[in-house]
Short mmCIF file of C-alpha atoms and ligand atoms in Angstrom, two decimals:
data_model
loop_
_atom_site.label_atom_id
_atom_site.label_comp_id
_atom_site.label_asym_id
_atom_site.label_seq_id
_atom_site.Cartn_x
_atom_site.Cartn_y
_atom_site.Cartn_z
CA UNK A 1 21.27 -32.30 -13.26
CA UNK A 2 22.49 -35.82 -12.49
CA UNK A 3 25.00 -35.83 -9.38
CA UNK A 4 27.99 -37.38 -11.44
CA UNK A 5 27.60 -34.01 -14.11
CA UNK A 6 27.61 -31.55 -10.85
CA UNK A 7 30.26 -33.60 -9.64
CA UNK A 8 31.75 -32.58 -12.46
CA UNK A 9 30.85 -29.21 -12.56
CA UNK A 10 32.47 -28.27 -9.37
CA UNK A 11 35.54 -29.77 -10.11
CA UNK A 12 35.74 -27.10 -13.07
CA UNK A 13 34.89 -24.04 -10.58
CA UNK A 14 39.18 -24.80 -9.66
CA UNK A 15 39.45 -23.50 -13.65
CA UNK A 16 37.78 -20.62 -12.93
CA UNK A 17 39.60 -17.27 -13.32
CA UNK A 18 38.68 -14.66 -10.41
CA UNK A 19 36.41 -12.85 -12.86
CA UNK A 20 34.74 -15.55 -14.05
CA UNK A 21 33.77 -16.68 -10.27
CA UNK A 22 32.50 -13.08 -10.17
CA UNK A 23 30.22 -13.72 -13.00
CA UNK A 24 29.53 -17.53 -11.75
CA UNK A 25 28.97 -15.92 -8.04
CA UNK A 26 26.46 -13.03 -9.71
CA UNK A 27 24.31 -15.26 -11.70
CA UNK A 28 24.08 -17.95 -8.66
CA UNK A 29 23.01 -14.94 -6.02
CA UNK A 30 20.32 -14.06 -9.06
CA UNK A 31 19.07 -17.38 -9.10
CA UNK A 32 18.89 -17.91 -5.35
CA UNK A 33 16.94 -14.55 -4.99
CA UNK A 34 14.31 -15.62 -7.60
CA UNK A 35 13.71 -18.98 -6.37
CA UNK A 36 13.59 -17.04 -2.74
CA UNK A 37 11.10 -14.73 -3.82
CA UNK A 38 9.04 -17.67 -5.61
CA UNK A 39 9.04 -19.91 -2.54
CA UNK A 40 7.91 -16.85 -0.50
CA UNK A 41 4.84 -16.24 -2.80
CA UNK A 42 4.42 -19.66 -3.05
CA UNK A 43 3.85 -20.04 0.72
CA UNK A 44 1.67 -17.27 1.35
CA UNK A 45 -0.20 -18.08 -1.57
CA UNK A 46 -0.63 -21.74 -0.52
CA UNK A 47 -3.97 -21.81 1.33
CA UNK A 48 -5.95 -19.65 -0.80
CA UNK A 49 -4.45 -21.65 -3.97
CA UNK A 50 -8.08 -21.87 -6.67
CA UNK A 51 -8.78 -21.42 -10.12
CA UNK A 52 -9.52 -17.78 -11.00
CA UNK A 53 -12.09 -18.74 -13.24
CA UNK A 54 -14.59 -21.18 -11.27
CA UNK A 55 -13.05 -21.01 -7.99
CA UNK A 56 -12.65 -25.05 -8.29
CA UNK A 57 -9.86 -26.14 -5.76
CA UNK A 58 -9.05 -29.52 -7.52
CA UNK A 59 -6.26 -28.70 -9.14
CA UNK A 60 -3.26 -30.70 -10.93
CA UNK A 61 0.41 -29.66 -10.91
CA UNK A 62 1.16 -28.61 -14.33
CA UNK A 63 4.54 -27.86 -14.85
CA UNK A 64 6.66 -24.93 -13.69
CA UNK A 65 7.07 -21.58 -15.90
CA UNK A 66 9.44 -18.62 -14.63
CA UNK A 67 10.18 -20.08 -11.46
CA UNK A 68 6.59 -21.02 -10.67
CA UNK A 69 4.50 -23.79 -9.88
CA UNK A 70 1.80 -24.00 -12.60
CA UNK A 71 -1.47 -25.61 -11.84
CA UNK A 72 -4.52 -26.73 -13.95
CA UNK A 73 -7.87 -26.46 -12.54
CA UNK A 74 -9.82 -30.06 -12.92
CA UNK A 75 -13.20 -28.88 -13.60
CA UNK A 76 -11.90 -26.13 -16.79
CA UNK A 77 -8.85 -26.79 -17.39
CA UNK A 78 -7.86 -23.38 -16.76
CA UNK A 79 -3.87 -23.13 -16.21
CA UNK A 80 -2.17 -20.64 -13.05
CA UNK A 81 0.22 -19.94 -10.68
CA UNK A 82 0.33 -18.63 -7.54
CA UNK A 83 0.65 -14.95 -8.72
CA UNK A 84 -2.81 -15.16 -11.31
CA UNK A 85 -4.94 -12.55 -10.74
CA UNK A 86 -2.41 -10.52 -7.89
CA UNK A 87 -0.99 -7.00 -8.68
CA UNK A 88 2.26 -8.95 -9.44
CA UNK A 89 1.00 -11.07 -12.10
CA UNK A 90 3.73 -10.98 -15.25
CA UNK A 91 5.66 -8.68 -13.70
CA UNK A 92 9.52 -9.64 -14.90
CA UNK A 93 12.69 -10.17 -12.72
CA UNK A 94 11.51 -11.99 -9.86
CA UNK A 95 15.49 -12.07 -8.81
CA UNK A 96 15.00 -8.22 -7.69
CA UNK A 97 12.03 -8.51 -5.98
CA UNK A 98 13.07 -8.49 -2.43
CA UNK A 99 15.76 -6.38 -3.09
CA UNK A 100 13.45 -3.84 -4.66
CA UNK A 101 11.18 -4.63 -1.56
CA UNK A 102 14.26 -3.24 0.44
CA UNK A 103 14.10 -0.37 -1.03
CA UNK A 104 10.31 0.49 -0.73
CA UNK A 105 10.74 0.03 2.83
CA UNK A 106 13.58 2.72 2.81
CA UNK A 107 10.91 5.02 1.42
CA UNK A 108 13.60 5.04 -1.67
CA UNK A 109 12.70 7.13 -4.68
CA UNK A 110 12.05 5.67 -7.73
CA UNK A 111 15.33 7.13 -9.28
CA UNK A 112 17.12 5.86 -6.31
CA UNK A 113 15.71 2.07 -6.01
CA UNK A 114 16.11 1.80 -10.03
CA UNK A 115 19.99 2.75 -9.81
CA UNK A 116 19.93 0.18 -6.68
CA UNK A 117 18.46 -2.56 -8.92
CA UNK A 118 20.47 -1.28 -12.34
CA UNK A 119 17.14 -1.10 -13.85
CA UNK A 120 15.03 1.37 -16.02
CA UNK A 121 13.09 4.05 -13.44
CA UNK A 122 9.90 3.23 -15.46
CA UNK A 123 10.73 -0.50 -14.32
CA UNK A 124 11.12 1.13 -10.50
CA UNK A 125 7.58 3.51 -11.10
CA UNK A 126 5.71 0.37 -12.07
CA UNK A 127 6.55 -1.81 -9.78
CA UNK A 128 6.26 0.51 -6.90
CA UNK A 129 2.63 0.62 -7.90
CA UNK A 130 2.24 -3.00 -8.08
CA UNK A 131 3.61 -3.32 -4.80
CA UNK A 132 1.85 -1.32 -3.13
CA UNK A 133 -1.67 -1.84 -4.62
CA UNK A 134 -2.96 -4.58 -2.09
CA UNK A 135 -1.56 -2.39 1.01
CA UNK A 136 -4.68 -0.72 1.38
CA UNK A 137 -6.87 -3.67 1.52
CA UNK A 138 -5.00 -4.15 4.94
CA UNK A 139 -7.24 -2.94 7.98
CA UNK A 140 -8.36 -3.33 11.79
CA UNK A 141 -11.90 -4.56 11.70
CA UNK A 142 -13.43 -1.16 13.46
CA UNK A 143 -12.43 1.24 16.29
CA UNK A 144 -13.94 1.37 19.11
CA UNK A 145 -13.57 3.76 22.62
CA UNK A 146 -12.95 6.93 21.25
CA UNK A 147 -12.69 7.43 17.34
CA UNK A 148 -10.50 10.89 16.60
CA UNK A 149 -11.67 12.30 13.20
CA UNK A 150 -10.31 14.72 10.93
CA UNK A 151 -9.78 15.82 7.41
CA UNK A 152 -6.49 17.00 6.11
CA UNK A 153 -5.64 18.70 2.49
CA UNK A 154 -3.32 17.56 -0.36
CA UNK A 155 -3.00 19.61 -3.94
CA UNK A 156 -4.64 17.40 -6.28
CA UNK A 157 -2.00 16.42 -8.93
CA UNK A 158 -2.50 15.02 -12.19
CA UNK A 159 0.86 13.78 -12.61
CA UNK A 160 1.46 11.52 -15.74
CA UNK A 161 -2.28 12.10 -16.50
CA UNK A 162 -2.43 13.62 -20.37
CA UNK A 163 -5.62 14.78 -20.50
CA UNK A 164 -4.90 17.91 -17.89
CA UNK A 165 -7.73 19.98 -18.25
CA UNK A 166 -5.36 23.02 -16.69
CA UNK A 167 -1.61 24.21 -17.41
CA UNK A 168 0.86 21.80 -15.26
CA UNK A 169 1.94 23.25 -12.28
CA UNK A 170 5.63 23.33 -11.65
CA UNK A 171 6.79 20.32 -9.02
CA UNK A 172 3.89 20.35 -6.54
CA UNK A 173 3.20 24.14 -6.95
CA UNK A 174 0.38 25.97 -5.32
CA UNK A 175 -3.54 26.10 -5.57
CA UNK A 176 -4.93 29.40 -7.31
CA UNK A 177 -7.39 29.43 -4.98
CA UNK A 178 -7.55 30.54 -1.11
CA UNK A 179 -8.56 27.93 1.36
CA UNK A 180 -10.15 24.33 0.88
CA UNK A 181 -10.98 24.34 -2.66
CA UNK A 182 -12.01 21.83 -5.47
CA UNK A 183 -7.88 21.81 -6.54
CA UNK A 184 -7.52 20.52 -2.75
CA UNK A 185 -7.95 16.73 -2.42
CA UNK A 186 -9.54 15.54 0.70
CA UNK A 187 -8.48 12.48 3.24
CA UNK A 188 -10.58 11.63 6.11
CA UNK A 189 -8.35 9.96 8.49
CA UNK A 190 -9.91 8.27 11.80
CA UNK A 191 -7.44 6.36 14.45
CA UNK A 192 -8.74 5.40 18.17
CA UNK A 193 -6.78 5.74 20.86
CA UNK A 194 -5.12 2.02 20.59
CA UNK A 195 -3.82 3.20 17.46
CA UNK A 196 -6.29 1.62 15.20
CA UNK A 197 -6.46 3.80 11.88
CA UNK A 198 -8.54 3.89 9.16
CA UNK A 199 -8.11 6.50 5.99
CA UNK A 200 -10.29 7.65 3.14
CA UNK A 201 -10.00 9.69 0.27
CA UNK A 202 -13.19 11.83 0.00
CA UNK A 203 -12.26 13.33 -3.27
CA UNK A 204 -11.89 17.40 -4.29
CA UNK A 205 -12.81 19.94 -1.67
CA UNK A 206 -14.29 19.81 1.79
CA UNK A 207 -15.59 16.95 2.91
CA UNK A 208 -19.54 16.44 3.52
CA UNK A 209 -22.01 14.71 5.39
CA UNK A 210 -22.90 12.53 2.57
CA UNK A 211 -19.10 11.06 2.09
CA UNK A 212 -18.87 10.84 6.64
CA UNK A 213 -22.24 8.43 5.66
CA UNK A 214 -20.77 6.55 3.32
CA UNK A 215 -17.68 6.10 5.02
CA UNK A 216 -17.71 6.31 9.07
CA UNK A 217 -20.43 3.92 9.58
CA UNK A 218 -19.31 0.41 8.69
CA UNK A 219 -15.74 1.24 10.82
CA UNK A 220 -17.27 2.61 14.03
CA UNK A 221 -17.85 -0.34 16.87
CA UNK A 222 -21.42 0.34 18.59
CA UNK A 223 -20.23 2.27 21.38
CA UNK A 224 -17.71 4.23 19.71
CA UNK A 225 -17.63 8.08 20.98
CA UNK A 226 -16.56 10.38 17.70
CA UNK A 227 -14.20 12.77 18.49
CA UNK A 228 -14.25 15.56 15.87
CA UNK A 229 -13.23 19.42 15.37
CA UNK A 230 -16.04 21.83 15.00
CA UNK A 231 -16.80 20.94 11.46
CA UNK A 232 -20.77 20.98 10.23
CA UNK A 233 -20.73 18.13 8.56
CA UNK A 234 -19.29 16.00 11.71
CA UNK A 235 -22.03 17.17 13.81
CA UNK A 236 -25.03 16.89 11.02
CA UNK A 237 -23.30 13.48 10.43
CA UNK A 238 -23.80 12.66 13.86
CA UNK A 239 -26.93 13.52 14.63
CA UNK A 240 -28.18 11.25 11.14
CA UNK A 241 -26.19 8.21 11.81
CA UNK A 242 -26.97 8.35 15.41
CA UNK A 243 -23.23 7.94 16.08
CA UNK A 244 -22.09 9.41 19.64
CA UNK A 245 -20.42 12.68 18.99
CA UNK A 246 -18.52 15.34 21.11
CA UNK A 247 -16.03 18.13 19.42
CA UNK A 248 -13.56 20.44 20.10
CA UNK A 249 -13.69 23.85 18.91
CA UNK A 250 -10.44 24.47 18.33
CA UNK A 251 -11.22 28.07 16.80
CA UNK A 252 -11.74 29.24 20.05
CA UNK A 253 -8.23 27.97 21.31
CA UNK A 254 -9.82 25.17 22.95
CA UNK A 255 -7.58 22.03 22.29
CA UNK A 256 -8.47 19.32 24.88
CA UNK A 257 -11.53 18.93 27.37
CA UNK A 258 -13.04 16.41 29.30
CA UNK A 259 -15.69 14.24 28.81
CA UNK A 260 -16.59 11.04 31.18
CA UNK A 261 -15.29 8.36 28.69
CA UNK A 262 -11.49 10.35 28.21
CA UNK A 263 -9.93 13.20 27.17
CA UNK A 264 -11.37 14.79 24.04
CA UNK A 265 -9.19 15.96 21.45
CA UNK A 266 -8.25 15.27 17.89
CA UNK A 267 -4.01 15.38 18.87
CA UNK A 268 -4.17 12.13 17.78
CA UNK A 269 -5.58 12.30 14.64
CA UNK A 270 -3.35 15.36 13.64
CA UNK A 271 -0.36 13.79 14.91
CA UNK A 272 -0.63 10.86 11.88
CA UNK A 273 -1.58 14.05 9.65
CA UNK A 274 1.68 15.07 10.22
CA UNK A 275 3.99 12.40 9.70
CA UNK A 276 2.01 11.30 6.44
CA UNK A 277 2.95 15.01 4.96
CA UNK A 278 6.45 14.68 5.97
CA UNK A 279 6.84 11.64 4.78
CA UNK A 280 5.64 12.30 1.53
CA UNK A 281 7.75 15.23 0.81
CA UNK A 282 10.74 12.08 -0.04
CA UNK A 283 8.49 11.74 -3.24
CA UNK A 284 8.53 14.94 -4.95
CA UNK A 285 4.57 15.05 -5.77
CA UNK A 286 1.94 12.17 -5.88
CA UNK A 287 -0.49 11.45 -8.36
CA UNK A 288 -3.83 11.93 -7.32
CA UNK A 289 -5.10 8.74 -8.84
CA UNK A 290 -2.33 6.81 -6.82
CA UNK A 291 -2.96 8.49 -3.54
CA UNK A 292 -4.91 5.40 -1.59
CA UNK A 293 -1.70 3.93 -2.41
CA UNK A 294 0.46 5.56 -0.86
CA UNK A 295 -1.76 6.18 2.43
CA UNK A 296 -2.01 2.42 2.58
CA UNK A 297 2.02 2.19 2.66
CA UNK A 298 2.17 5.00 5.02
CA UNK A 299 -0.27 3.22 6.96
CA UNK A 300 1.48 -0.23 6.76
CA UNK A 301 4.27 1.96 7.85
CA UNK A 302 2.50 3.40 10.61
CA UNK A 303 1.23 0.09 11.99
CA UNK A 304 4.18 -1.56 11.95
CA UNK A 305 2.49 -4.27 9.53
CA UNK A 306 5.40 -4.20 7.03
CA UNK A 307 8.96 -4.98 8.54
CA UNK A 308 10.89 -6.61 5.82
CA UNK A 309 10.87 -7.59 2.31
CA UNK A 310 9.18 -11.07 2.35
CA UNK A 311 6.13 -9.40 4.39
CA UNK A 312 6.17 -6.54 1.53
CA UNK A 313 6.32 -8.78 -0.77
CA UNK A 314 3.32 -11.07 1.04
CA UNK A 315 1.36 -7.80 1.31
CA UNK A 316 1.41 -7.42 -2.49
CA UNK A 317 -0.14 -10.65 -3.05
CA UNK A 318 -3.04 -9.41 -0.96
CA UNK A 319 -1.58 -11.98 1.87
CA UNK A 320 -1.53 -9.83 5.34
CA UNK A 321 -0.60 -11.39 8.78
CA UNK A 322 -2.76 -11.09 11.72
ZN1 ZN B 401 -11.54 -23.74 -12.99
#
């Protein structure tokens, strides 16, 4: 817009009746939100900016398309924005995003953050997914000193799934089975003691030497000492990977001894076991199939990584701060 038409335009905002600056006042806040959001993504998105197709990093400005920057790729003439290829890739209403990142923060329901936003709570479901995808990509490098280890239990749930192989159990409800069982999902959480944390989930009933292989390894730092309960699979683990290893046997109402390099005890470990249950008891059941998703927000939590909207919103572009 030429600056003689806004000229002009302001001078009719004096014509304006109070409702009409309501509605004027609504749909500028909208647009400011969007184009906050955009310039957010924008930025973060800025130094990895390629093509998705050949990686090429010539690239011409192309136009803009729902508040975007587009870009086409020199070498094959592929077109993008900064979003291409992210979780939030054609996701609608850009103008809620931070608000809606607000709300994730609060550990809102979806129920809750959809009557927040005035949108449908399949919008609020699908985004919260979307947002929280790339969370779990987000991770120290290893742990080192002493590495607690232990596993802890969910229900498995196969909420929203239609192909339930079982009758649906009642909000939550309870296993039909005594003990650690295949309808008990497990997560293998390990956190040193500067607070570095790392989370897995193993899958359906105990977990075994074969998923401690595949996981443990690659996070523990050379001279990391693996603090575990009295669990078989932590010590046959231990003994194959070569890994230092000293445990607690908490049956036998031990809880902490000593051992030259600290304390040894999983308190720890248990500790972020606890406040991930609690916390997840604001959501009313969690899928199964979304679990990792919801560790890696409790985790983001946890670690302090996520304080406010545009880092949420940074986060689900796969963009993390160091
Ligand atoms: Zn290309």
């Amino acid at each position: 817009m030429d600056a003689c038409t806004f000229d002009a335009l302001l001078h009719q905002i004096g014509d304006l009746s109070s409702g009409q600056c309501a509605g004027l006042l609504s749909k500028l806040t909208s647009r400011i939100a969007k184009a906050t959001a955009a310039d957010i993504i924008e930025a973060a998105a800025a130094s990895r900016l390629r093509c998705p197709r050949c990686q090429g990093t010539q690239l011409y400005r192309h136009g803009e398309a729902n508040g975007l920057q587009r870009f086409q790729c020199r070498a094959c003439r592929r077109t993008f924005n900064s979003l291409t290829g992210t979780p939030l890739a054609r996701l609608r209403l850009k103008e809620k995003w931070l608000e809606y990142g607000a709300c994730l923060l609060d550990s809102d329901t979806v129920r809750n953050a959809a009557k927040q936003l005035g949108v449908n709570k399949n919008t609020t479901m699908r985004w919260r997914h979307r947002f929280l995808n790339s969370t779990k990509a987000d991770r120290p490098r290893s742990l080192s000193g002493i590495a607690e280890a232990d596993e802890t239990f969910l229900l498995e749930s196969k909420k929203g799934a239609r192909d339930l192989d079982r009758p649906a159990r009642k909000r939550g409800g309870h296993a039909s089975k005594r003990g650690i069982s295949d309808e008990q999902v497990c997560i293998l959480v390990a956190r040193d003691r500067n607070g570095s944390t790392f989370d897995f989930v193993t899958g359906c009933g105990p977990v075994t030497k074969a998923q401690l292989l595949e996981h443990l390894p690659p996070i523990l730092a050379a001279d990391t000492l693996l603090v575990t309960d009295a669990n078989a699979a932590y010590r046959a683990f231990a003994k194959h990977a070569g890994v230092s290893h000293a445990f607690i046997n908490l049956r036998s109402g031990i809880r902490v001894t000593q051992h030259p390099k600290g304390a040894i005890h999983v308190q720890n470990v248990n500790a972020y076991h606890s406040r991930f249950h609690t916390w997840l008891r604001c959501f009313n059941g969690v899928a199964t199939r979304y679990l990792a998703n919801y560790l890696g927000w409790r985790w983001a939590i946890d670690q302090q990584r996520i304080h406010s909207p545009a880092t949420l919103l940074r986060a689900a572009i796969g963009v993390f701060h160091s």
